[in-house]
Tab-separated table of C-alpha atoms in Angstrom:
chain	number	residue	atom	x	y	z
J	108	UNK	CA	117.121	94.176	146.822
J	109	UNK	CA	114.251	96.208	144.688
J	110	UNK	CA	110.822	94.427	144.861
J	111	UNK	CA	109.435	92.876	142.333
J	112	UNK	CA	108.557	94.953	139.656
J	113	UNK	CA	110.791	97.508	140.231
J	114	UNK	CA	114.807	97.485	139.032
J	115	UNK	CA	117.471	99.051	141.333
J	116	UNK	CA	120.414	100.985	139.815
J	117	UNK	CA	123.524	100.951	142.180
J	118	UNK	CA	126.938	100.980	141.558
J	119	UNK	CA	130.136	101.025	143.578
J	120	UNK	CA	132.690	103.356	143.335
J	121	UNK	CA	135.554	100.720	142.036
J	122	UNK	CA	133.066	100.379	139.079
J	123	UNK	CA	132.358	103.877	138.257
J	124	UNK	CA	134.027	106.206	136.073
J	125	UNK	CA	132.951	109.787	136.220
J	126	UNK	CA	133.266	113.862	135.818
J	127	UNK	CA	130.667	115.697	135.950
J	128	UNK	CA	130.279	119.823	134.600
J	129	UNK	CA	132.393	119.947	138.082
J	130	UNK	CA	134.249	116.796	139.644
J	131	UNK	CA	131.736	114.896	141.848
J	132	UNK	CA	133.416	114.869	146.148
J	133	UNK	CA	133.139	111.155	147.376
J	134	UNK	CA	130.198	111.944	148.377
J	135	UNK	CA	128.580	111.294	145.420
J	136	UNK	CA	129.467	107.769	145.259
J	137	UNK	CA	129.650	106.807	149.605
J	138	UNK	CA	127.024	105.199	151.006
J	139	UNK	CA	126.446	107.373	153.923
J	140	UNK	CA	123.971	109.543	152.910
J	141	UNK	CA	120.155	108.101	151.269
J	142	UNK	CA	120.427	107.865	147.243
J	143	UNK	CA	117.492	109.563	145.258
J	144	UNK	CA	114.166	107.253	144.996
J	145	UNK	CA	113.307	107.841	141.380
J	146	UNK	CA	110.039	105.880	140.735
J	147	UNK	CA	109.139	105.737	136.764
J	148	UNK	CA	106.266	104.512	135.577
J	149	UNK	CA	103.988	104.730	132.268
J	150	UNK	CA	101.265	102.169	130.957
J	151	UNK	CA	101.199	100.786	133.643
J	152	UNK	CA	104.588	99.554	133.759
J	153	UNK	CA	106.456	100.999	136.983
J	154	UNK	CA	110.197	100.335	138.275
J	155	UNK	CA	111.795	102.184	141.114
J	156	UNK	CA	115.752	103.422	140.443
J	157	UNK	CA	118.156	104.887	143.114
J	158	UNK	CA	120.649	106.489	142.290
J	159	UNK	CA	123.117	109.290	143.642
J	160	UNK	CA	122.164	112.184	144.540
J	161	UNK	CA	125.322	114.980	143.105
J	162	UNK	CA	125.040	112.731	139.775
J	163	UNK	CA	121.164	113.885	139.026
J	164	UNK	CA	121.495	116.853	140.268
J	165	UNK	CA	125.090	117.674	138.346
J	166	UNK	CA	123.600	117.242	135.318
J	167	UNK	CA	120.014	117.146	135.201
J	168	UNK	CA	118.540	120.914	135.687
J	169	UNK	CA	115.323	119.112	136.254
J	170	UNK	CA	116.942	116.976	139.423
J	171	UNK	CA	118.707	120.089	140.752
J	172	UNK	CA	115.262	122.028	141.089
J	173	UNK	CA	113.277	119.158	142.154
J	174	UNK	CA	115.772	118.630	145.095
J	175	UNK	CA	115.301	121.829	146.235
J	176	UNK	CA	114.467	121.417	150.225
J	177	UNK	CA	111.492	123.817	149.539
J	178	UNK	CA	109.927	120.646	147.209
J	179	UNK	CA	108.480	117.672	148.544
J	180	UNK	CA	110.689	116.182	146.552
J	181	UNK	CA	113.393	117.530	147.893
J	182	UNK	CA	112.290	116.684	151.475
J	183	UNK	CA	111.556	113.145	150.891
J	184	UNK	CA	114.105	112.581	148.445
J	185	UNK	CA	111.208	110.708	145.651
J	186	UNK	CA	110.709	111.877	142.614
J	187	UNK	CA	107.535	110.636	140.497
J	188	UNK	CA	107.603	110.128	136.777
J	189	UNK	CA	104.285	109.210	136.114
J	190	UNK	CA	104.477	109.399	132.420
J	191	UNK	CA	107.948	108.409	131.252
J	192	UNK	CA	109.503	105.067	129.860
J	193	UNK	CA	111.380	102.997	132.536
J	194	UNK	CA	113.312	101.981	130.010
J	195	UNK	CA	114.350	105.263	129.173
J	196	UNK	CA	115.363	106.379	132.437
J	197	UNK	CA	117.451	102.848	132.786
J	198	UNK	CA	119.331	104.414	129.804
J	199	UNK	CA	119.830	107.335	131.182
J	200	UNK	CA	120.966	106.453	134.378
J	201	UNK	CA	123.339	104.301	133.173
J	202	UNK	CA	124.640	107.563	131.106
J	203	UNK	CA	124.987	109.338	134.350
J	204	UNK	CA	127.234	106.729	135.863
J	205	UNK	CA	129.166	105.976	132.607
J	206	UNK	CA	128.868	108.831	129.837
J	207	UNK	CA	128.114	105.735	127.389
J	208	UNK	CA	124.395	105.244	125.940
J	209	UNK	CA	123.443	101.330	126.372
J	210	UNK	CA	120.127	100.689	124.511
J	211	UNK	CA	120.137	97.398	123.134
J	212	UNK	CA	117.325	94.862	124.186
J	213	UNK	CA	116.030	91.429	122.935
J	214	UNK	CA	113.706	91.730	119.783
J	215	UNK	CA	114.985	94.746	118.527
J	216	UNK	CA	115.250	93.625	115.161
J	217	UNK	CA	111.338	93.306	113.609
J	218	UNK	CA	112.391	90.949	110.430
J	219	UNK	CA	108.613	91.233	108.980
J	220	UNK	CA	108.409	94.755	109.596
J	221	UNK	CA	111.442	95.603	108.583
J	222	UNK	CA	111.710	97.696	111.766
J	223	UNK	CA	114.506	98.105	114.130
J	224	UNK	CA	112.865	99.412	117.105
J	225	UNK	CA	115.913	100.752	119.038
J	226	UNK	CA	115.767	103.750	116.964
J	227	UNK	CA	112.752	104.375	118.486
J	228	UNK	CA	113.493	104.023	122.045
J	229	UNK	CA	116.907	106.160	121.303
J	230	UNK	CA	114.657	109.019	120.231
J	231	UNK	CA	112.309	108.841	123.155
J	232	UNK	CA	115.620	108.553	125.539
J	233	UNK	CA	116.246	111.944	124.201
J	234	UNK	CA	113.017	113.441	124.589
J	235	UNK	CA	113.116	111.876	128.454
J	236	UNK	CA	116.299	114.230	128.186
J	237	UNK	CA	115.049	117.125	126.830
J	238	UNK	CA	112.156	116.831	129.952
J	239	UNK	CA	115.242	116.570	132.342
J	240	UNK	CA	117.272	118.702	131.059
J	241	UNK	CA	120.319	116.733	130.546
J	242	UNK	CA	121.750	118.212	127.157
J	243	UNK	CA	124.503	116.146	128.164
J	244	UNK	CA	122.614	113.094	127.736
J	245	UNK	CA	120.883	114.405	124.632
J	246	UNK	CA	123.520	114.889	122.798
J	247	UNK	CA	124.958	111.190	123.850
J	248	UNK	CA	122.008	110.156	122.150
J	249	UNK	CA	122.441	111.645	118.888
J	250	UNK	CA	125.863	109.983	118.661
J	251	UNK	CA	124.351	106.745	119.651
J	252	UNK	CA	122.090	106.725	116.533
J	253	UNK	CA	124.671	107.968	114.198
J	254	UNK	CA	126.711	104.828	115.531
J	255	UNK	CA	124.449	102.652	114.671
J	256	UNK	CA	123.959	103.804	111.582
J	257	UNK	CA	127.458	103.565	110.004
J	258	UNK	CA	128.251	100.238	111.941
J	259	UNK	CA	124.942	98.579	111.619
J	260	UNK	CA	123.421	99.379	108.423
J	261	UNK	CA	121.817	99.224	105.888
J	262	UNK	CA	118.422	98.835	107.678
J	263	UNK	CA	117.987	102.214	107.772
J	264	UNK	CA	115.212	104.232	110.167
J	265	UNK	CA	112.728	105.443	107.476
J	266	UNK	CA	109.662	106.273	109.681
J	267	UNK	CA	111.751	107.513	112.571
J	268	UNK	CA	111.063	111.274	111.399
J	269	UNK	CA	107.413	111.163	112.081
J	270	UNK	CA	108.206	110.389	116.131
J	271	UNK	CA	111.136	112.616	116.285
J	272	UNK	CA	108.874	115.924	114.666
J	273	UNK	CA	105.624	115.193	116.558
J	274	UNK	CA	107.784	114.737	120.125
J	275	UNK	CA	110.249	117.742	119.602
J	276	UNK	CA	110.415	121.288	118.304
J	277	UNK	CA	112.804	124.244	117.177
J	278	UNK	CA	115.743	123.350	115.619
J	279	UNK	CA	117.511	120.868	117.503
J	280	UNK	CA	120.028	118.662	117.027
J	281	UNK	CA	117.820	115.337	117.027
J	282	UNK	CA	115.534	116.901	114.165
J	283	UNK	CA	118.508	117.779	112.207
J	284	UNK	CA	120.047	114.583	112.582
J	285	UNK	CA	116.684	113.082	111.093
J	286	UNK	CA	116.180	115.749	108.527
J	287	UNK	CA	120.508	114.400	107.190
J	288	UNK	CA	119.516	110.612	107.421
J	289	UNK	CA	116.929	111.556	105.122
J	290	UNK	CA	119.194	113.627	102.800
J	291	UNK	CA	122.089	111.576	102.877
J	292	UNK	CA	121.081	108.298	104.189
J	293	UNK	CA	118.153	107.624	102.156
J	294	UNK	CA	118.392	105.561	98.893
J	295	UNK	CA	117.816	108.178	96.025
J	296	UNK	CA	114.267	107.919	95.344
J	297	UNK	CA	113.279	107.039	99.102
J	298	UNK	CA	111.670	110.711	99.861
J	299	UNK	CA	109.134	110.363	96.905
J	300	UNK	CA	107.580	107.959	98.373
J	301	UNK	CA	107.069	108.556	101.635
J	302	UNK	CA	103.909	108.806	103.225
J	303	UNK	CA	102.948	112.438	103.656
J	304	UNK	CA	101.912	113.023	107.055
J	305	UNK	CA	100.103	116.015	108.208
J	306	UNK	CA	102.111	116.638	110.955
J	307	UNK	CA	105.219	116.460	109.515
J	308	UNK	CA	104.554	119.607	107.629
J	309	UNK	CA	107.777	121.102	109.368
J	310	UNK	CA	110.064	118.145	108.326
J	311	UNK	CA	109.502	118.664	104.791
J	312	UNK	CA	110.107	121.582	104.566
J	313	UNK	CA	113.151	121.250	106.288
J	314	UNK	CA	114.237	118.484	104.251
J	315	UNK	CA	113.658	120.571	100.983
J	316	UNK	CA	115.993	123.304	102.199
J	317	UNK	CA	118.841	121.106	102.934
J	318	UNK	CA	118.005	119.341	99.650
J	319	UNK	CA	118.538	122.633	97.428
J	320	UNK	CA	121.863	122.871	95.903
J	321	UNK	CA	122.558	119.267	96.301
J	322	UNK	CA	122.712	116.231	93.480
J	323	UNK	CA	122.582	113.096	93.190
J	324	UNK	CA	126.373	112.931	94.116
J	325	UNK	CA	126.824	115.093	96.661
J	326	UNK	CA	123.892	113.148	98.606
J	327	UNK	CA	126.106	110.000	98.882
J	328	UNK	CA	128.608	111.646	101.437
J	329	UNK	CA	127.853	113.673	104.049
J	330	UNK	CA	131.011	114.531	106.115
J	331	UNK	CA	129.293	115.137	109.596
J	332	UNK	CA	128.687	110.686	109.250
J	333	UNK	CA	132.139	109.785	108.093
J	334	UNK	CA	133.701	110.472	111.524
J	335	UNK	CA	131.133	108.400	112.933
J	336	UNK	CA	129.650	110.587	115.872
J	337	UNK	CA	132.701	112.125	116.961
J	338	UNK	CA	132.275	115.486	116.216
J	339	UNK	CA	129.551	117.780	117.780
J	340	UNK	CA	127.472	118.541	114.567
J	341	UNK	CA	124.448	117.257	115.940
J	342	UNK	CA	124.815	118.622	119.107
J	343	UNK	CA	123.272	121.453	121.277
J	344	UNK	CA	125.678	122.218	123.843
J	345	UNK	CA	126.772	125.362	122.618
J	346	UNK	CA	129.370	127.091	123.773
J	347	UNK	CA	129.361	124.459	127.213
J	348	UNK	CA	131.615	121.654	127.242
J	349	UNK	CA	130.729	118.526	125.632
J	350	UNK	CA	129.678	115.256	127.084
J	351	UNK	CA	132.554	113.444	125.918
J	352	UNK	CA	135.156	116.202	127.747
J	353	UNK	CA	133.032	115.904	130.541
J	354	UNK	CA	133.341	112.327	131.157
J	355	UNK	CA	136.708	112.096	129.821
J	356	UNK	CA	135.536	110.287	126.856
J	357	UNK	CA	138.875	109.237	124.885
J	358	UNK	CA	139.503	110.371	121.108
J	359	UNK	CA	137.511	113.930	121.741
């Protein structure tokens, strides 16, 4: 049992379904050998996960290097993330184990705000990503949000730009994601008046490129939402498999 305070992830092998960018051996999922002590911890809010070893390290770049037997790390098999969401890394571990994003929690829904807050913790899941190199995960993410957006609607994320430009960089596929909500997703009139932000000097000028050409119309549909997340628009894979061949996702 984890101590209080702390939450452990462990799973047995009749309940786990996984592939990995190469099968895992039954070692990944046998109990013989110590799982990984990842303790996570951030305003002052700390819970310890353990999980298996050949799943970090299979697909987090991050995990494989820290794991190293050169590291301390890798020699007491801990790894410290002093400044990261435990709620995060829940999500992500359960990603590793299952190749599905689960990021619901109680209170989600801010009625007086008109906030939905899981928007928020998706896009700081994928910035815990992007710090552990799990493109995987990142781009399991990004499908996660477009899900909820053409199942849950219509309360639709209009200050989740701001995060997602101040917390990433480049052109990646969260930021273009953001920068098509906004295009396609936002009622006609929505952009004008939006706060202006100083540090969101890169978003609008994204958003005004993708806006040229368009009308009024052609802003109601955007093709890359009607398939609901199943294609890899958003995604930055490349030419690597994606997540959803990995894990033998069905209808990829």
């Amino acid at each position: 049992m984890a101590s209080e305070g702390h939450q452990q992830v462990h799973m047995s092998e009749q309940k786990v379904k996984m592939a990995g960018k190469r099968r895992p051996t039954v070692d990944a999922f046998c109990t013989t050998t110590r799982p990984i002590t990842v303790v996570v911890s951030s305003n002052g809010k700390e819970q310890t996960f353990y999980c298996h070893e050949e799943l970090l390290t299979t697909h987090s770049d991050f995990f494989a290097a820290a794991m190293r037997k050169e590291w301390t790390e890798g020699q007491a098999r801990i790894v410290r993330l002093p400044e990261d969401d435990p709620d995060c890394f829940k999500i992500f571990a359960s990603f590793l184990y299952t190749g599905a994003i689960h990021s619901l929690a109680d209170g989600d829904h801010d009625v007086e705000e008109l906030k939905d807050w899981e928007y928020q913790r998706l896009a700081l899941a994928w910035t815990l990503g992007n710090k552990l190199i799990c493109v995987a995960f990142q781009d399991a993410v990004v499908d996660a949000i477009i899900n909820k957006l053409m199942t849950e609607g219509p309360q639709y994320p209009l200050g989740l730009y701001r995060g997602v430009y101040t917390m990433t960089a480049g052109s990646c596929g969260l930021r273009r994601l953001v920068v098509d909500i906004t295009v396609f997703i936002w009622p006609i009139g929505q952009l004008a008046k939006a706060t202006v932000y100083s540090d969101c000097a890169e978003f609008y000028r994204d958003v005004a490129a993708r806006l040229e050409g368009l009308n009024d119309e052609q802003r109601r549909y955007n093709p890359a939402f009607s398939a609901e997340g199943s294609g890899c628009t958003y995604h930055d894979h490349g030419a690597s498999a994606c997540y959803k061949t990995v894990f033998g996702i069905e209808g990829t």
